[in-house]
Coordinates of N, CA, C and O in Angstrom, one line a residue:
X1 N 19.7 22.6 -10.4 CA 19.1 22.1 -11.0 C 17.9 21.2 -9.7 O 16.7 20.9 -9.1
X2 N 18.8 19.7 -9.3 CA 18.6 18.8 -9.0 C 18.5 19.4 -7.3 O 17.0 18.7 -6.8
X3 N 18.7 20.0 -7.0 CA 18.4 20.9 -5.5 C 17.7 21.4 -5.1 O 16.4 21.5 -4.0
X4 N 16.7 21.8 -6.7 CA 15.7 22.3 -5.9 C 14.7 21.8 -5.8 O 13.8 21.5 -5.2
X5 N 14.9 20.5 -7.1 CA 13.5 19.7 -6.9 C 13.6 18.5 -5.1 O 12.9 18.2 -5.0
X6 N 15.0 18.6 -5.2 CA 15.2 18.4 -4.2 C 14.7 18.4 -2.5 O 14.0 17.8 -1.3
X7 N 14.3 20.1 -3.0 CA 13.9 20.5 -1.9 C 12.1 21.0 -1.8 O 11.8 20.1 -0.7
X8 N 12.4 20.1 -2.5 CA 10.9 21.0 -2.6 C 10.1 19.6 -2.3 O 9.2 19.6 -1.9
X9 N 10.9 18.2 -3.4 CA 10.1 16.7 -2.5 C 9.9 16.7 -0.7 O 9.7 16.2 -0.5
X10 N 11.4 17.2 -0.9 CA 11.3 17.1 1.2 C 10.9 17.8 1.6 O 10.1 17.3 3.2
X11 N 10.2 18.8 0.6 CA 9.3 19.6 2.1 C 8.0 18.4 1.6 O 7.0 19.3 3.0
X12 N 7.2 17.9 1.3 CA 6.0 17.0 0.9 C 6.3 15.7 1.8 O 4.7 14.5 1.1
X13 N 7.2 15.2 2.3 CA 7.2 14.0 2.8 C 7.1 14.2 4.5 O 7.0 14.7 4.8
X14 N 5.9 12.5 3.9 CA 5.2 12.6 5.9 C 6.5 12.4 6.5 O 7.2 11.4 5.9
X15 N 6.3 13.1 8.2 CA 6.9 12.5 8.6 C 7.3 11.6 9.3 O 8.1 10.7 9.7
X16 N 5.4 10.3 9.5 CA 6.0 8.9 10.5 C 5.1 8.1 9.1 O 4.2 8.6 8.9
X17 N 6.8 7.9 8.4 CA 5.9 6.9 7.6 C 5.7 5.2 7.9 O 6.9 5.5 8.5
X18 N 4.6 4.3 8.1 CA 5.1 3.3 8.4 C 5.5 2.6 8.2 O 6.0 2.5 6.6
X19 N 6.3 1.3 8.4 CA 7.3 0.3 7.6 C 5.8 -0.6 7.8 O 6.0 -1.7 8.7
X20 N 6.8 -1.2 6.9 CA 6.0 -2.5 6.1 C 6.2 -3.2 4.9 O 7.3 -1.9 4.1
X21 N 6.5 -4.7 4.5 CA 6.4 -5.1 3.6 C 6.1 -5.7 2.4 O 4.7 -6.0 2.6
X22 N 6.4 -6.5 1.6 CA 5.6 -6.9 -0.1 C 5.1 -7.6 1.2 O 6.2 -8.3 1.7
X23 N 4.4 -9.0 1.1 CA 3.7 -9.9 1.8 C 2.8 -9.8 2.9 O 1.4 -9.7 3.0
X24 N 2.9 -7.9 3.3 CA 2.0 -7.7 4.6 C 0.2 -7.7 4.2 O 0.2 -6.7 3.3
X25 N -0.4 -7.8 4.9 CA -1.6 -7.7 5.1 C -1.3 -6.0 5.7 O -1.3 -5.4 6.6
X26 N -2.6 -5.6 5.0 CA -2.4 -3.5 5.5 C -3.5 -3.1 5.6 O -4.7 -4.0 5.0
X27 N -4.7 -2.2 6.7 CA -5.2 -1.3 6.2 C -5.1 -0.1 5.9 O -4.0 0.4 6.5
X28 N -5.4 0.5 4.6 CA -5.5 1.6 4.0 C -6.2 2.5 4.9 O -7.2 2.3 3.8
X29 N -5.9 3.6 5.0 CA -7.8 4.7 5.5 C -7.6 5.6 4.4 O -6.0 6.9 4.1
X30 N -8.1 5.5 3.0 CA -8.2 6.9 2.0 C -9.1 7.6 2.1 O -9.9 7.6 2.3
X31 N -8.9 8.7 1.6 CA -9.7 10.1 2.0 C -10.2 9.7 0.5 O -9.5 9.7 0.1
X32 N -11.8 10.1 0.6 CA -12.7 9.8 -0.4 C -13.1 11.0 -0.6 O -14.2 11.7 0.7
X33 N -13.1 11.5 -2.1 CA -14.7 13.1 -1.6 C -16.1 12.9 -3.0 O -15.4 12.6 -4.2
X34 N -17.1 12.8 -1.9 CA -17.7 12.6 -3.0 C -18.6 14.1 -3.2 O -19.3 15.0 -1.5
X35 N -18.6 14.8 -4.0 CA -19.0 16.1 -3.9 C -18.6 17.3 -2.5 O -17.2 17.5 -3.2
X36 N -19.6 17.6 -3.0 CA -18.3 18.9 -0.8 C -18.0 17.7 0.5 O -17.7 18.9 1.2
X37 N -18.0 17.2 0.2 CA -18.4 16.3 1.9 C -16.8 15.4 1.8 O -16.5 14.7 0.4
X38 N -15.9 15.0 2.3 CA -14.3 13.7 2.6 C -15.1 12.9 3.6 O -15.4 13.3 4.6
X39 N -14.8 11.6 3.5 CA -14.9 11.0 4.5 C -13.5 9.8 4.0 O -12.9 9.4 2.6
X40 N -14.1 8.6 4.6 CA -12.2 7.7 4.8 C -12.7 6.7 4.6 O -13.9 5.8 5.5
X41 N -12.6 5.4 3.8 CA -12.6 4.4 3.3 C -11.8 4.1 3.3 O -10.7 4.2 2.8
X42 N -12.3 2.6 4.6 CA -10.3 1.0 4.2 C -10.2 0.3 3.6 O -12.4 -0.5 2.9
X43 N -9.1 0.5 3.0 CA -8.6 -1.3 1.7 C -8.2 -1.5 2.4 O -7.1 -1.4 3.1
X44 N -8.6 -3.4 2.7 CA -7.6 -3.9 3.5 C -7.1 -5.3 2.7 O -8.3 -5.6 1.7
X45 N -6.4 -5.5 2.4 CA -5.5 -6.0 1.5 C -4.1 -6.6 1.6 O -2.7 -6.2 2.4
X46 N -3.8 -7.5 1.1 CA -1.7 -7.8 1.0 C -1.2 -6.9 -0.1 O -1.8 -6.7 -1.7
X47 N -0.1 -6.3 0.6 CA 0.9 -5.9 -0.2 C 0.8 -6.4 -1.4 O 2.1 -7.0 -1.3
X48 N 1.7 -6.2 -2.7 CA 1.8 -6.9 -3.3 C 3.5 -6.4 -4.3 O 4.2 -7.2 -4.5
X49 N 3.5 -4.8 -4.2 CA 4.6 -4.1 -4.2 C 5.0 -3.3 -4.0 O 3.2 -2.4 -3.7
X50 N 6.4 -2.6 -3.9 CA 6.3 -1.3 -3.6 C 7.1 -0.7 -4.4 O 7.8 -1.8 -4.7
X51 N 7.0 0.6 -4.9 CA 7.8 0.7 -5.3 C 8.8 2.2 -5.3 O 7.9 3.3 -5.4
X52 N 9.3 2.7 -6.2 CA 10.1 4.3 -6.6 C 10.5 4.9 -5.3 O 11.4 3.5 -4.5
X53 N 10.8 5.9 -5.2 CA 11.4 6.2 -3.5 C 10.5 8.1 -3.8 O 10.6 7.9 -4.7
X54 N 12.1 8.4 -2.2 CA 11.2 9.7 -2.0 C 9.4 9.0 -2.3 O 9.2 8.7 -2.3
X55 N 9.5 11.0 -2.9 CA 8.1 11.0 -2.5 C 6.7 10.4 -3.8 O 6.1 11.0 -4.0
X56 N 8.5 9.5 -5.3 CA 7.4 8.8 -5.7 C 7.2 7.4 -5.4 O 7.0 6.6 -6.3
X57 N 7.0 7.3 -4.6 CA 7.2 6.1 -3.6 C 5.1 5.5 -3.3 O 4.9 6.0 -2.7
X58 N 4.8 4.3 -4.1 CA 3.9 3.7 -4.4 C 4.1 2.8 -3.8 O 4.7 1.9 -4.2
X59 N 3.1 1.8 -3.8 CA 2.9 0.8 -3.1 C 1.3 0.3 -3.6 O 0.2 0.8 -3.7
X60 N 1.0 -1.6 -4.2 CA -0.1 -1.5 -4.6 C -1.1 -2.9 -3.8 O -0.1 -3.4 -2.9
X61 N -2.0 -2.8 -3.0 CA -2.6 -3.7 -2.3 C -3.6 -4.4 -3.4 O -4.5 -3.7 -3.7
X62 N -4.3 -5.8 -3.0 CA -4.5 -6.3 -3.8 C -5.5 -7.4 -2.4 O -4.9 -7.7 -1.9
X63 N -7.0 -7.2 -2.6 CA -7.9 -7.9 -2.4 C -9.2 -8.3 -2.6 O -9.1 -7.9 -3.8
X64 N -9.9 -8.7 -1.7 CA -10.6 -10.0 -3.2 C -11.8 -9.6 -2.8 O -12.1 -9.2 -1.5
X65 N -13.5 -8.0 -3.5 CA -14.6 -8.0 -3.0 C -15.6 -9.2 -4.0 O -15.2 -8.7 -4.8
X66 N -16.1 -9.6 -3.6 CA -17.5 -10.8 -4.0 C -16.7 -11.2 -4.5 O -17.9 -11.6 -5.9
X67 N -15.7 -11.7 -5.0 CA -15.1 -12.7 -6.0 C -14.5 -12.3 -6.7 O -14.0 -13.5 -7.5
X68 N -14.1 -11.2 -6.6 CA -13.7 -10.5 -7.3 C -12.3 -10.0 -7.5 O -11.5 -9.1 -6.0
X69 N -10.6 -9.8 -8.1 CA -9.6 -9.2 -7.2 C -9.6 -7.4 -7.4 O -10.5 -7.4 -9.2
X70 N -9.0 -7.0 -6.9 CA -8.4 -5.9 -6.8 C -7.9 -5.8 -6.5 O -7.7 -5.8 -5.6
X71 N -7.1 -4.7 -7.4 CA -5.8 -3.9 -6.9 C -6.4 -2.1 -6.8 O -7.1 -1.1 -7.6
X72 N -5.4 -2.3 -6.3 CA -5.3 0.0 -5.6 C -4.3 -0.2 -5.9 O -2.9 -0.1 -4.3
X73 N -3.5 1.3 -6.3 CA -2.4 1.6 -5.8 C -2.4 3.0 -5.7 O -2.6 3.7 -6.5
X74 N -1.5 3.2 -4.1 CA -1.3 4.6 -3.0 C -0.1 5.1 -3.1 O 0.8 4.6 -3.3
X75 N 0.1 6.7 -3.6 CA 1.1 7.0 -3.0 C 1.4 7.0 -1.9 O 1.0 7.0 -0.5
X76 N 2.8 6.7 -1.4 CA 3.2 5.8 -0.3 C 2.5 8.2 1.3 O 2.2 8.2 2.3
X77 N 2.6 9.4 0.7 CA 3.1 10.3 0.6 C 2.3 10.7 0.5 O 2.9 12.2 0.5
X78 N 0.9 10.5 0.2 CA 0.3 11.3 -0.8 C -0.8 12.0 0.6 O -1.2 11.2 1.9
X79 N -0.9 12.6 0.2 CA -1.7 13.5 1.5 C -4.4 13.0 1.7 O -4.2 12.5 2.3
X80 N -4.0 12.4 0.6 CA -5.0 11.4 0.2 C -5.6 10.0 1.2 O -5.9 9.0 1.8
X81 N -4.4 9.0 1.7 CA -3.4 8.3 2.8 C -3.4 9.0 3.9 O -2.0 9.3 4.0
X82 N -4.3 8.4 5.0 CA -5.0 9.0 6.2 C -3.5 8.0 7.0 O -3.0 8.6 7.4
X83 N -3.8 6.6 6.8 CA -2.8 5.7 7.5 C -2.8 4.7 6.8 O -3.8 4.2 6.6
X84 N -1.5 3.9 7.5 CA -1.8 2.7 6.4 C -0.7 2.0 7.7 O -0.7 2.0 9.0
X85 N -1.9 1.1 8.3 CA -2.1 -0.2 9.7 C -2.0 -1.2 8.6 O -2.7 -2.1 8.1
X86 N -0.9 -1.8 9.7 CA 0.3 -3.1 9.7 C -1.0 -4.7 10.5 O -1.2 -3.9 11.6
X87 N -1.7 -4.8 9.6 CA -2.7 -6.0 10.0 C -2.2 -7.5 10.5 O -1.4 -7.9 12.0
X88 N -0.2 -7.9 10.0 CA -0.1 -8.9 9.9 C 1.2 -9.0 9.1 O 1.3 -8.5 7.9
X89 N 2.3 -9.5 9.7 CA 3.1 -9.5 8.9 C 3.6 -10.2 7.6 O 3.3 -11.5 7.9
X90 N 3.6 -10.7 6.6 CA 4.1 -11.8 5.7 C 5.5 -12.8 5.7 O 6.3 -11.6 5.2
X91 N 6.1 -13.7 4.7 CA 6.1 -14.3 4.7 C 7.0 -14.6 3.2 O 6.5 -15.4 2.9
X92 N 7.5 -13.2 2.7 CA 7.6 -13.4 1.4 C 8.9 -13.7 0.6 O 9.9 -13.5 1.8
X93 N 9.6 -14.1 -0.3 CA 10.8 -14.2 -0.7 C 11.5 -13.3 -1.4 O 12.8 -13.9 -3.0
X94 N 9.8 -12.8 -2.8 CA 10.6 -11.5 -3.6 C 9.8 -10.1 -3.4 O 9.1 -10.4 -2.4
X95 N 10.0 -9.4 -4.2 CA 9.2 -8.7 -3.7 C 8.4 -7.9 -4.9 O 7.9 -6.1 -4.3
X96 N 7.9 -8.7 -5.6 CA 7.2 -7.8 -6.5 C 6.1 -9.7 -6.2 O 6.4 -10.2 -7.1
X97 N 5.0 -9.6 -6.3 CA 3.9 -11.7 -6.1 C 3.1 -10.7 -7.1 O 1.6 -11.3 -6.4
X98 N 3.0 -11.4 -8.4 CA 2.7 -10.2 -9.3 C 2.0 -12.2 -9.1 O 0.8 -12.2 -10.4
X99 N 2.6 -13.4 -8.6 CA 2.2 -14.2 -9.0 C 0.8 -15.0 -8.6 O 0.4 -15.7 -8.9
X100 N 0.7 -13.9 -7.4 CA -1.1 -13.9 -6.9 C -1.8 -14.2 -7.8 O -3.2 -14.2 -6.9
X101 N -1.7 -12.8 -9.0 CA -2.3 -12.2 -9.6 C -3.6 -13.8 -10.2 O -5.1 -13.5 -10.8
X102 N -3.2 -14.8 -9.5 CA -3.7 -16.5 -10.7 C -4.1 -16.7 -9.7 O -4.4 -18.0 -10.7
X103 N -3.9 -16.8 -8.3 CA -4.2 -17.5 -7.5 C -5.6 -17.4 -6.4 O -5.9 -16.1 -6.7
X104 N -6.2 -18.2 -6.7 CA -7.9 -17.5 -6.1 C -7.8 -18.4 -4.7 O -7.2 -19.8 -4.2
X105 N -8.7 -17.8 -3.5 CA -9.1 -19.5 -2.4 C -7.6 -19.0 -1.5 O -7.3 -18.3 -1.4
X106 N -6.9 -20.8 -1.0 CA -6.5 -20.3 -0.4 C -5.4 -20.5 -0.6 O -3.7 -20.4 -0.8
X107 N -5.0 -20.5 -1.9 CA -3.8 -20.7 -3.0 C -3.0 -19.0 -2.4 O -1.6 -19.3 -3.4
X108 N -4.6 -18.4 -3.0 CA -3.6 -17.3 -2.5 C -3.7 -16.1 -1.6 O -3.0 -15.3 -1.3
X109 N -3.1 -16.6 -0.5 CA -2.4 -16.8 0.5 C -1.1 -16.8 1.0 O -0.1 -16.9 0.0
X110 N -0.8 -15.7 2.1 CA 0.8 -15.4 2.1 C 1.3 -15.9 3.0 O 0.1 -15.9 4.6
X111 N 2.0 -17.1 4.0 CA 2.6 -17.4 5.1 C 2.7 -15.9 6.1 O 3.6 -15.0 5.5
X112 N 2.3 -16.5 7.0 CA 2.4 -15.2 8.0 C 3.8 -15.1 8.9 O 4.3 -16.2 9.3
X113 N 4.7 -14.2 9.2 CA 6.0 -14.0 9.5 C 6.3 -14.5 10.3 O 5.0 -13.7 11.3
X114 N 6.6 -15.5 11.7 CA 6.2 -15.5 12.6 C 7.9 -14.6 13.9 O 9.1 -14.8 13.0
X115 N 7.6 -14.0 14.6 CA 9.2 -13.2 15.7 C 9.6 -14.4 15.8 O 8.5 -14.8 17.4

């Protein structure tokens, strides 16, 4: 049974998955269906967490829109995610950045990773 599931999941994986980590600022190009038309909408924010593995891998991005914090979670290998573009790398020391939910303004920033 497990071999069958693994085989099906392997077919659904994307070949060119972008490399990004928690704390990075990314632009997610997501497909949105409105009636019979389809368009691409950009969602730019900080990656709060990555979880799961294989085809079930998801990531959560948080941004501020009109003074309100908005979080959105996408499956990484979904056909509705056109591409993920890394804007800047973040320097963080933990896997989940839930503490950013309580912060606003400059306190909600993540330091940039300088290489």
